mmCIF file of C-alpha atoms in Angstrom:
data_model
loop_
_atom_site.group_PDB
_atom_site.id
_atom_site.type_symbol
_atom_site.label_atom_id
_atom_site.label_comp_id
_atom_site.label_asym_id
_atom_site.label_seq_id
_atom_site.Cartn_x
_atom_site.Cartn_y
_atom_site.Cartn_z
ATOM 1 C CA MET A 1 -34.340 -24.822 -64.495
ATOM 2 C CA ASN A 2 -36.333 -28.093 -64.110
ATOM 3 C CA LEU A 3 -38.128 -29.111 -60.904
ATOM 4 C CA PHE A 4 -35.361 -31.512 -59.827
ATOM 5 C CA ALA A 5 -32.706 -28.794 -60.109
ATOM 6 C CA GLN A 6 -34.863 -26.312 -58.168
ATOM 7 C CA ARG A 7 -35.378 -28.771 -55.305
ATOM 8 C CA THR A 8 -31.663 -29.576 -55.242
ATOM 9 C CA ALA A 9 -30.752 -25.854 -55.023
ATOM 10 C CA GLN A 10 -33.252 -25.343 -52.152
ATOM 11 C CA ILE A 11 -31.764 -28.255 -50.206
ATOM 12 C CA LYS A 12 -28.224 -26.877 -50.667
ATOM 13 C CA ARG A 13 -29.277 -23.450 -49.369
ATOM 14 C CA ARG A 14 -30.895 -24.989 -46.284
ATOM 15 C CA VAL A 15 -27.829 -27.115 -45.565
ATOM 16 C CA LEU A 16 -25.538 -24.072 -45.848
ATOM 17 C CA PHE A 17 -27.830 -22.077 -43.539
ATOM 18 C CA LEU A 18 -27.749 -24.810 -40.897
ATOM 19 C CA VAL A 19 -23.947 -25.123 -41.137
ATOM 20 C CA HIS A 20 -23.472 -21.364 -40.664
ATOM 21 C CA ALA A 21 -25.896 -21.326 -37.753
ATOM 22 C CA LEU A 22 -24.117 -24.197 -36.010
ATOM 23 C CA LEU A 23 -20.726 -22.572 -36.535
ATOM 24 C CA GLY A 24 -22.037 -19.311 -35.070
ATOM 25 C CA VAL A 25 -23.363 -21.039 -31.950
ATOM 26 C CA HIS A 26 -20.064 -22.857 -31.490
ATOM 27 C CA LEU A 27 -18.051 -19.650 -31.831
ATOM 28 C CA VAL A 28 -20.176 -17.736 -29.339
ATOM 29 C CA GLY A 29 -19.997 -20.619 -26.865
ATOM 30 C CA SER A 30 -16.233 -20.793 -27.200
ATOM 31 C CA LEU A 31 -15.845 -17.075 -26.564
ATOM 32 C CA CYS A 32 -18.102 -17.196 -23.538
ATOM 33 C CA ALA A 33 -16.150 -20.113 -22.098
ATOM 34 C CA TRP A 34 -12.743 -18.531 -22.735
ATOM 35 C CA PRO A 35 -10.864 -18.521 -19.405
ATOM 36 C CA GLN A 36 -10.104 -15.111 -17.892
ATOM 37 C CA SER A 37 -7.036 -14.825 -15.671
ATOM 38 C CA HIS A 38 -6.446 -12.225 -12.956
ATOM 39 C CA GLU A 39 -4.066 -10.329 -15.228
ATOM 40 C CA SER A 40 -6.067 -10.593 -18.434
ATOM 41 C CA ILE A 41 -6.736 -7.348 -20.278
ATOM 42 C CA ALA A 42 -9.107 -6.517 -23.099
ATOM 43 C CA LYS A 43 -9.615 -3.430 -25.176
ATOM 44 C CA SER A 44 -12.785 -1.587 -24.234
ATOM 45 C CA ALA A 45 -14.994 -0.678 -27.166
ATOM 46 C CA ALA A 46 -15.455 2.811 -25.768
ATOM 47 C CA GLY A 47 -12.498 5.057 -26.525
ATOM 48 C CA GLY A 48 -10.046 2.211 -26.932
ATOM 49 C CA ARG A 49 -9.242 2.192 -23.198
ATOM 50 C CA THR A 50 -7.659 -0.846 -21.636
ATOM 51 C CA GLU A 51 -9.994 -2.610 -19.236
ATOM 52 C CA VAL A 52 -8.165 -4.655 -16.620
ATOM 53 C CA SER A 53 -9.733 -7.773 -15.175
ATOM 54 C CA ASP A 54 -9.090 -8.439 -11.485
ATOM 55 C CA GLY A 55 -11.800 -11.021 -11.028
ATOM 56 C CA GLY A 56 -14.339 -8.287 -10.289
ATOM 57 C CA ARG A 57 -12.772 -7.442 -6.926
ATOM 58 C CA ALA A 58 -12.669 -3.669 -7.623
ATOM 59 C CA ARG A 59 -15.911 -3.462 -9.598
ATOM 60 C CA GLY A 60 -18.327 -1.032 -7.987
ATOM 61 C CA ARG A 61 -15.616 0.468 -5.755
ATOM 62 C CA LYS A 62 -14.855 4.191 -5.400
ATOM 63 C CA VAL A 63 -11.769 6.385 -5.082
ATOM 64 C CA LEU A 64 -12.242 9.841 -3.564
ATOM 65 C CA LEU A 65 -9.783 12.573 -4.518
ATOM 66 C CA ASP A 66 -9.300 15.446 -2.100
ATOM 67 C CA ALA A 67 -10.283 18.957 -3.191
ATOM 68 C CA TRP A 68 -10.182 20.496 0.276
ATOM 69 C CA PHE A 69 -6.541 20.431 1.284
ATOM 70 C CA ASN A 70 -5.688 21.157 -2.354
ATOM 71 C CA SER A 71 -8.477 23.462 -3.507
ATOM 72 C CA GLN A 72 -6.774 25.627 -6.111
ATOM 73 C CA LYS A 73 -9.012 27.335 -8.670
ATOM 74 C CA ARG A 74 -8.568 29.218 -11.920
ATOM 75 C CA LYS A 75 -10.789 30.670 -14.616
ATOM 76 C CA ASN A 76 -11.907 28.161 -17.213
ATOM 77 C CA GLU A 77 -12.720 28.837 -20.875
ATOM 78 C CA LEU A 78 -16.125 30.212 -19.821
ATOM 79 C CA GLY A 79 -14.537 32.675 -17.443
ATOM 80 C CA GLU A 80 -15.786 30.744 -14.415
ATOM 81 C CA MET A 81 -13.647 29.696 -11.471
ATOM 82 C CA SER A 82 -13.071 25.944 -11.463
ATOM 83 C CA TYR A 83 -10.879 23.526 -9.561
ATOM 84 C CA PHE A 84 -7.617 22.426 -11.135
ATOM 85 C CA HIS A 85 -4.208 20.977 -10.246
ATOM 86 C CA TYR A 86 -4.277 17.245 -9.496
ATOM 87 C CA LYS A 87 -7.988 16.860 -10.288
ATOM 88 C CA TRP A 88 -9.756 14.064 -12.198
ATOM 89 C CA ASP A 89 -11.395 16.374 -14.732
ATOM 90 C CA ASP A 90 -8.306 18.517 -15.331
ATOM 91 C CA LYS A 91 -7.043 17.376 -18.731
ATOM 92 C CA SER A 92 -4.221 19.923 -18.859
ATOM 93 C CA ASP A 93 -0.631 19.163 -17.856
ATOM 94 C CA THR A 94 -1.487 19.720 -14.179
ATOM 95 C CA GLY A 95 -4.390 17.275 -14.080
ATOM 96 C CA PHE A 96 -4.973 13.728 -12.916
ATOM 97 C CA SER A 97 -7.261 12.724 -15.799
ATOM 98 C CA VAL A 98 -4.891 9.978 -17.007
ATOM 99 C CA PHE A 99 -4.262 8.772 -13.457
ATOM 100 C CA GLY A 100 -8.006 8.606 -12.893
ATOM 101 C CA GLY A 101 -8.339 6.518 -16.027
ATOM 102 C CA LEU A 102 -6.068 3.889 -14.480
ATOM 103 C CA PHE A 103 -8.618 3.445 -11.679
ATOM 104 C CA ASN A 104 -11.491 3.431 -14.168
ATOM 105 C CA ASP A 105 -9.757 0.576 -16.000
ATOM 106 C CA TYR A 106 -10.408 -1.538 -12.897
ATOM 107 C CA GLY A 107 -14.040 -0.443 -12.720
ATOM 108 C CA VAL A 108 -13.342 1.957 -9.839
ATOM 109 C CA ALA A 109 -15.417 5.159 -9.909
ATOM 110 C CA THR A 110 -13.463 8.407 -9.562
ATOM 111 C CA GLU A 111 -15.143 11.046 -7.414
ATOM 112 C CA THR A 112 -14.032 14.165 -5.541
ATOM 113 C CA LEU A 113 -14.427 15.311 -1.933
ATOM 114 C CA TYR A 114 -14.717 19.109 -1.659
ATOM 115 C CA GLU A 115 -15.120 19.195 2.126
ATOM 116 C CA PRO A 116 -13.009 18.246 5.137
ATOM 117 C CA PRO A 117 -12.790 14.449 5.388
ATOM 118 C CA THR A 118 -14.725 12.628 8.073
ATOM 119 C CA VAL A 119 -15.338 8.952 8.673
ATOM 120 C CA ASP A 120 -18.889 9.418 7.466
ATOM 121 C CA LYS A 121 -17.918 11.253 4.252
ATOM 122 C CA LEU A 122 -15.258 8.663 3.456
ATOM 123 C CA SER A 123 -17.403 5.665 4.332
ATOM 124 C CA SER A 124 -18.651 5.062 0.776
ATOM 125 C CA ALA A 125 -15.106 4.962 -0.644
ATOM 126 C CA GLN A 126 -12.428 2.289 -0.551
ATOM 127 C CA PHE A 127 -9.638 4.667 -1.595
ATOM 128 C CA TYR A 128 -8.847 8.273 -0.611
ATOM 129 C CA ILE A 129 -6.095 10.385 -2.184
ATOM 130 C CA ILE A 130 -4.597 13.654 -0.961
ATOM 131 C CA ALA A 131 -2.081 15.270 -3.310
ATOM 132 C CA SER A 132 0.156 18.275 -2.673
ATOM 133 C CA PRO A 133 -1.743 20.157 0.061
ATOM 134 C CA ASP A 134 -1.903 23.917 -0.467
ATOM 135 C CA ILE A 135 0.362 26.662 0.806
ATOM 136 C CA PRO A 136 -0.385 30.415 0.544
ATOM 137 C CA ALA A 137 1.830 30.740 -2.540
ATOM 138 C CA LYS A 138 -0.532 28.339 -4.335
ATOM 139 C CA ASN A 139 -3.813 29.224 -2.647
ATOM 140 C CA PRO A 140 -4.366 32.460 -0.684
ATOM 141 C CA GLN A 141 -6.718 30.583 1.654
ATOM 142 C CA PRO A 142 -5.222 27.140 2.208
ATOM 143 C CA HIS A 143 -7.054 24.521 4.234
ATOM 144 C CA TYR A 144 -4.351 22.973 6.366
ATOM 145 C CA VAL A 145 -4.716 19.493 7.831
ATOM 146 C CA THR A 146 -5.846 19.779 11.459
ATOM 147 C CA GLY A 147 -5.536 17.362 14.330
ATOM 148 C CA GLU A 148 -9.226 16.500 13.971
ATOM 149 C CA ASP A 149 -8.804 15.846 10.245
ATOM 150 C CA ALA A 150 -6.000 13.429 11.057
ATOM 151 C CA VAL A 151 -8.144 11.637 13.651
ATOM 152 C CA GLN A 152 -11.024 11.231 11.197
ATOM 153 C CA VAL A 153 -8.919 9.951 8.299
ATOM 154 C CA ALA A 154 -6.958 7.585 10.544
ATOM 155 C CA ALA A 155 -10.202 6.147 11.922
ATOM 156 C CA TRP A 156 -11.406 5.499 8.356
ATOM 157 C CA VAL A 157 -8.130 3.761 7.481
ATOM 158 C CA LYS A 158 -8.336 1.671 10.633
ATOM 159 C CA ARG A 159 -11.711 0.351 9.446
ATOM 160 C CA GLY A 160 -10.175 -0.825 6.182
ATOM 161 C CA GLY A 161 -9.667 2.279 4.053
ATOM 162 C CA ILE A 162 -6.757 2.594 1.617
ATOM 163 C CA LEU A 163 -5.064 5.996 1.815
ATOM 164 C CA LEU A 164 -2.655 7.443 -0.762
ATOM 165 C CA LEU A 165 -0.630 10.453 0.391
ATOM 166 C CA MET A 166 1.208 12.289 -2.405
ATOM 167 C CA GLU A 167 3.455 15.047 -1.058
ATOM 168 C CA ASN A 168 5.615 17.569 -2.925
ATOM 169 C CA ASP A 169 8.652 19.707 -2.192
ATOM 170 C CA PRO A 170 8.358 22.427 0.517
ATOM 171 C CA ALA A 171 8.226 25.253 -2.049
ATOM 172 C CA ASN A 172 5.078 23.785 -3.604
ATOM 173 C CA ALA A 173 3.123 22.104 -0.807
ATOM 174 C CA ASP A 174 2.453 22.120 2.908
ATOM 175 C CA ILE A 175 4.472 19.550 4.803
ATOM 176 C CA GLU A 176 4.232 20.691 8.423
ATOM 177 C CA HIS A 177 0.477 20.219 8.807
ATOM 178 C CA PHE A 178 0.302 17.245 6.453
ATOM 179 C CA ASP A 179 2.622 15.395 8.827
ATOM 180 C CA LEU A 180 -0.097 15.550 11.485
ATOM 181 C CA LEU A 181 -1.779 12.882 9.374
ATOM 182 C CA ALA A 182 1.243 11.006 8.025
ATOM 183 C CA ASP A 183 2.872 10.717 11.466
ATOM 184 C CA LYS A 184 -0.068 8.655 12.710
ATOM 185 C CA PHE A 185 1.131 5.836 10.481
ATOM 186 C CA GLY A 186 4.862 6.093 11.266
ATOM 187 C CA ILE A 187 5.506 8.030 8.048
ATOM 188 C CA HIS A 188 7.096 11.488 8.176
ATOM 189 C CA PHE A 189 7.613 13.783 5.202
ATOM 190 C CA ASN A 190 10.852 15.744 5.562
ATOM 191 C CA SER A 191 10.819 19.424 4.610
ATOM 192 C CA VAL A 192 13.787 19.179 2.261
ATOM 193 C CA LEU A 193 14.300 19.494 -1.475
ATOM 194 C CA SER A 194 15.400 16.356 -3.298
ATOM 195 C CA HIS A 195 15.577 15.364 -6.964
ATOM 196 C CA HIS A 196 15.677 19.002 -8.027
ATOM 197 C CA VAL A 197 15.335 19.311 -11.801
ATOM 198 C CA VAL A 198 16.638 22.338 -13.686
ATOM 199 C CA ASP A 199 14.821 23.178 -16.919
ATOM 200 C CA ASP A 200 14.648 20.081 -19.147
ATOM 201 C CA LYS A 201 17.512 18.179 -17.534
ATOM 202 C CA PHE A 202 15.256 15.189 -16.928
ATOM 203 C CA SER A 203 18.132 12.993 -15.775
ATOM 204 C CA MET A 204 18.159 14.970 -12.512
ATOM 205 C CA GLY A 205 14.784 13.391 -11.673
ATOM 206 C CA ARG A 206 15.537 9.960 -13.095
ATOM 207 C CA ILE A 207 14.747 6.968 -10.869
ATOM 208 C CA GLU A 208 15.713 3.536 -12.118
ATOM 209 C CA VAL A 209 13.564 0.706 -10.790
ATOM 210 C CA ALA A 210 15.011 -2.781 -11.191
ATOM 211 C CA GLY A 211 11.689 -4.580 -10.814
ATOM 212 C CA GLY A 212 10.924 -7.571 -8.634
ATOM 213 C CA GLY A 213 9.657 -5.350 -5.819
ATOM 214 C CA GLU A 214 6.426 -5.296 -3.867
ATOM 215 C CA VAL A 215 4.898 -2.535 -6.002
ATOM 216 C CA PHE A 216 6.991 -2.533 -9.151
ATOM 217 C CA LYS A 217 7.236 -6.093 -10.410
ATOM 218 C CA LYS A 218 8.676 -4.914 -13.721
ATOM 219 C CA PRO A 219 11.665 -2.633 -14.405
ATOM 220 C CA HIS A 220 10.894 1.034 -15.029
ATOM 221 C CA VAL A 221 12.620 4.360 -15.524
ATOM 222 C CA LEU A 222 10.523 6.779 -13.478
ATOM 223 C CA PHE A 223 10.634 10.556 -13.233
ATOM 224 C CA MET A 224 9.969 12.666 -10.148
ATOM 225 C CA LYS A 225 10.720 16.362 -10.106
ATOM 226 C CA ASP A 226 11.462 18.440 -6.995
ATOM 227 C CA THR A 227 10.419 16.146 -4.174
ATOM 228 C CA CYS A 228 10.751 15.885 -0.422
ATOM 229 C CA THR A 229 11.918 12.703 1.352
ATOM 230 C CA ILE A 230 10.454 10.302 3.920
ATOM 231 C CA THR A 231 11.548 9.095 7.360
ATOM 232 C CA LEU A 232 9.937 6.016 8.886
ATOM 233 C CA LYS A 233 9.098 4.790 12.361
ATOM 234 C CA GLY A 234 7.536 1.678 13.821
ATOM 235 C CA THR A 235 6.302 -0.888 11.331
ATOM 236 C CA ALA A 236 6.188 1.449 8.314
ATOM 237 C CA ARG A 237 8.475 0.186 5.563
ATOM 238 C CA PRO A 238 10.072 1.618 2.405
ATOM 239 C CA LEU A 239 8.830 0.606 -1.038
ATOM 240 C CA LEU A 240 11.103 2.729 -3.218
ATOM 241 C CA VAL A 241 14.534 4.121 -2.342
ATOM 242 C CA ASP A 242 16.707 6.215 -4.653
ATOM 243 C CA ASN A 243 20.206 7.437 -3.802
ATOM 244 C CA GLY A 244 19.537 6.790 -0.131
ATOM 245 C CA ASP A 245 16.260 8.753 -0.103
ATOM 246 C CA ILE A 246 13.008 6.986 0.732
ATOM 247 C CA MET A 247 10.660 7.993 -2.071
ATOM 248 C CA MET A 248 7.739 5.704 -1.344
ATOM 249 C CA ALA A 249 6.619 3.889 1.797
ATOM 250 C CA THR A 250 3.690 1.988 3.229
ATOM 251 C CA ALA A 251 2.171 1.131 6.574
ATOM 252 C CA ASN A 252 -0.631 -1.112 7.727
ATOM 253 C CA TYR A 253 -3.028 0.517 10.159
ATOM 254 C CA GLY A 254 -5.803 -1.552 11.663
ATOM 255 C CA LYS A 255 -7.577 -3.169 8.732
ATOM 256 C CA GLY A 256 -6.358 -0.504 6.307
ATOM 257 C CA THR A 257 -3.292 0.482 4.332
ATOM 258 C CA VAL A 258 -1.384 3.717 3.734
ATOM 259 C CA LEU A 259 0.846 4.428 0.754
ATOM 260 C CA ALA A 260 2.983 7.574 0.858
ATOM 261 C CA VAL A 261 5.025 9.050 -1.977
ATOM 262 C CA VAL A 262 7.166 12.192 -2.062
ATOM 263 C CA ASP A 263 5.707 13.614 -5.276
ATOM 264 C CA PRO A 264 2.359 13.670 -7.130
ATOM 265 C CA TRP A 265 4.335 12.189 -10.020
ATOM 266 C CA LEU A 266 1.376 10.831 -12.002
ATOM 267 C CA TYR A 267 -0.035 14.113 -13.300
ATOM 268 C CA ASN A 268 -0.712 14.377 -17.024
ATOM 269 C CA GLU A 269 2.447 16.223 -17.998
ATOM 270 C CA TYR A 270 4.599 13.233 -17.151
ATOM 271 C CA VAL A 271 2.338 10.324 -18.064
ATOM 272 C CA ASP A 272 0.716 11.198 -21.404
ATOM 273 C CA GLY A 273 3.904 10.829 -23.449
ATOM 274 C CA HIS A 274 4.304 14.390 -24.743
ATOM 275 C CA ARG A 275 6.845 15.787 -22.280
ATOM 276 C CA LEU A 276 9.336 13.139 -21.203
ATOM 277 C CA PRO A 277 11.791 11.268 -23.444
ATOM 278 C CA ALA A 278 10.514 7.847 -24.497
ATOM 279 C CA GLU A 279 12.720 5.954 -22.025
ATOM 280 C CA TYR A 280 10.721 7.291 -19.085
ATOM 281 C CA ASP A 281 7.940 5.028 -17.969
ATOM 282 C CA ASN A 282 5.714 6.856 -15.484
ATOM 283 C CA LEU A 283 2.485 5.620 -17.061
ATOM 284 C CA ASN A 284 3.342 1.927 -16.748
ATOM 285 C CA GLY A 285 4.771 2.568 -13.297
ATOM 286 C CA GLY A 286 1.452 4.183 -12.407
ATOM 287 C CA ARG A 287 -0.404 1.130 -13.659
ATOM 288 C CA GLU A 288 1.606 -1.069 -11.318
ATOM 289 C CA LEU A 289 0.994 1.308 -8.422
ATOM 290 C CA VAL A 290 -2.771 1.211 -8.991
ATOM 291 C CA GLU A 291 -2.610 -2.569 -9.307
ATOM 292 C CA TRP A 292 -0.833 -2.700 -5.931
ATOM 293 C CA LEU A 293 -3.609 -0.566 -4.429
ATOM 294 C CA MET A 294 -6.168 -3.019 -5.805
ATOM 295 C CA ARG A 295 -4.344 -5.858 -4.079
ATOM 296 C CA GLN A 296 -4.913 -4.139 -0.737
ATOM 297 C CA LEU A 297 -8.661 -4.627 -1.070
ATOM 298 C CA PRO A 298 -10.183 -7.470 0.965
ATOM 299 C CA GLY A 299 -9.467 -10.733 -0.792
ATOM 300 C CA GLY A 300 -6.571 -9.183 -2.731
#
């Protein structure tokens, strides 16, 4: 190759390098400037989870899950006693690991409270969940809600806390003592059996949601098995009613919010897709419920 051809080839390579560099800068700038809406979602690189953008409102927030009123234990694979049943790290059918992931998608940290709740112990959290409080049939030494527990939790809500109460049917959870807390907000769990499901007759627990509601903007077919019901007083209001039974309700209390539901319906067995027929939609219903909780944060 003569000198002229060599110089020409060098110039072409430099021009191509500059073009590629300019295109790269333009692409990165475009991606950085891409507008993000409140409802935008992007796949997280870690584990393929769905990260939900809410404008950063929930980032750095915390949800505490009770492990005092429901403190059931069993032997794990190492032969050690460990907490299970509606717990973040329980990945079996009885766990809340998928439910916890819905909070994580908003950047909310999932932690557990193993002691009686007090204003001080709840002060670092924005959300507090109690699910299916124990009875002797489930835990030989249940920790029932006391009047002082109710005072402490209510005081935390009044300061701006967001409380989620998830009851169960009377054969599987304490209702009498739990109502010491719920009654403070005009919400009363009734000690009755509703939506009783026999074997795999899932239609007995079927709840059709039309959409367009305060919590469930979209239509869903939900499943709740063996529940109680709710009665309301004062300013508490229903959020979900099925066949005349109040299944979900809310109340404002001071600066805070309470959401009550008659079943801990978001445990793994009925949200991970392996148990229910495909028409049931508990996972997406759970996403909308968590989104509603996020909207109760200041500025929501």
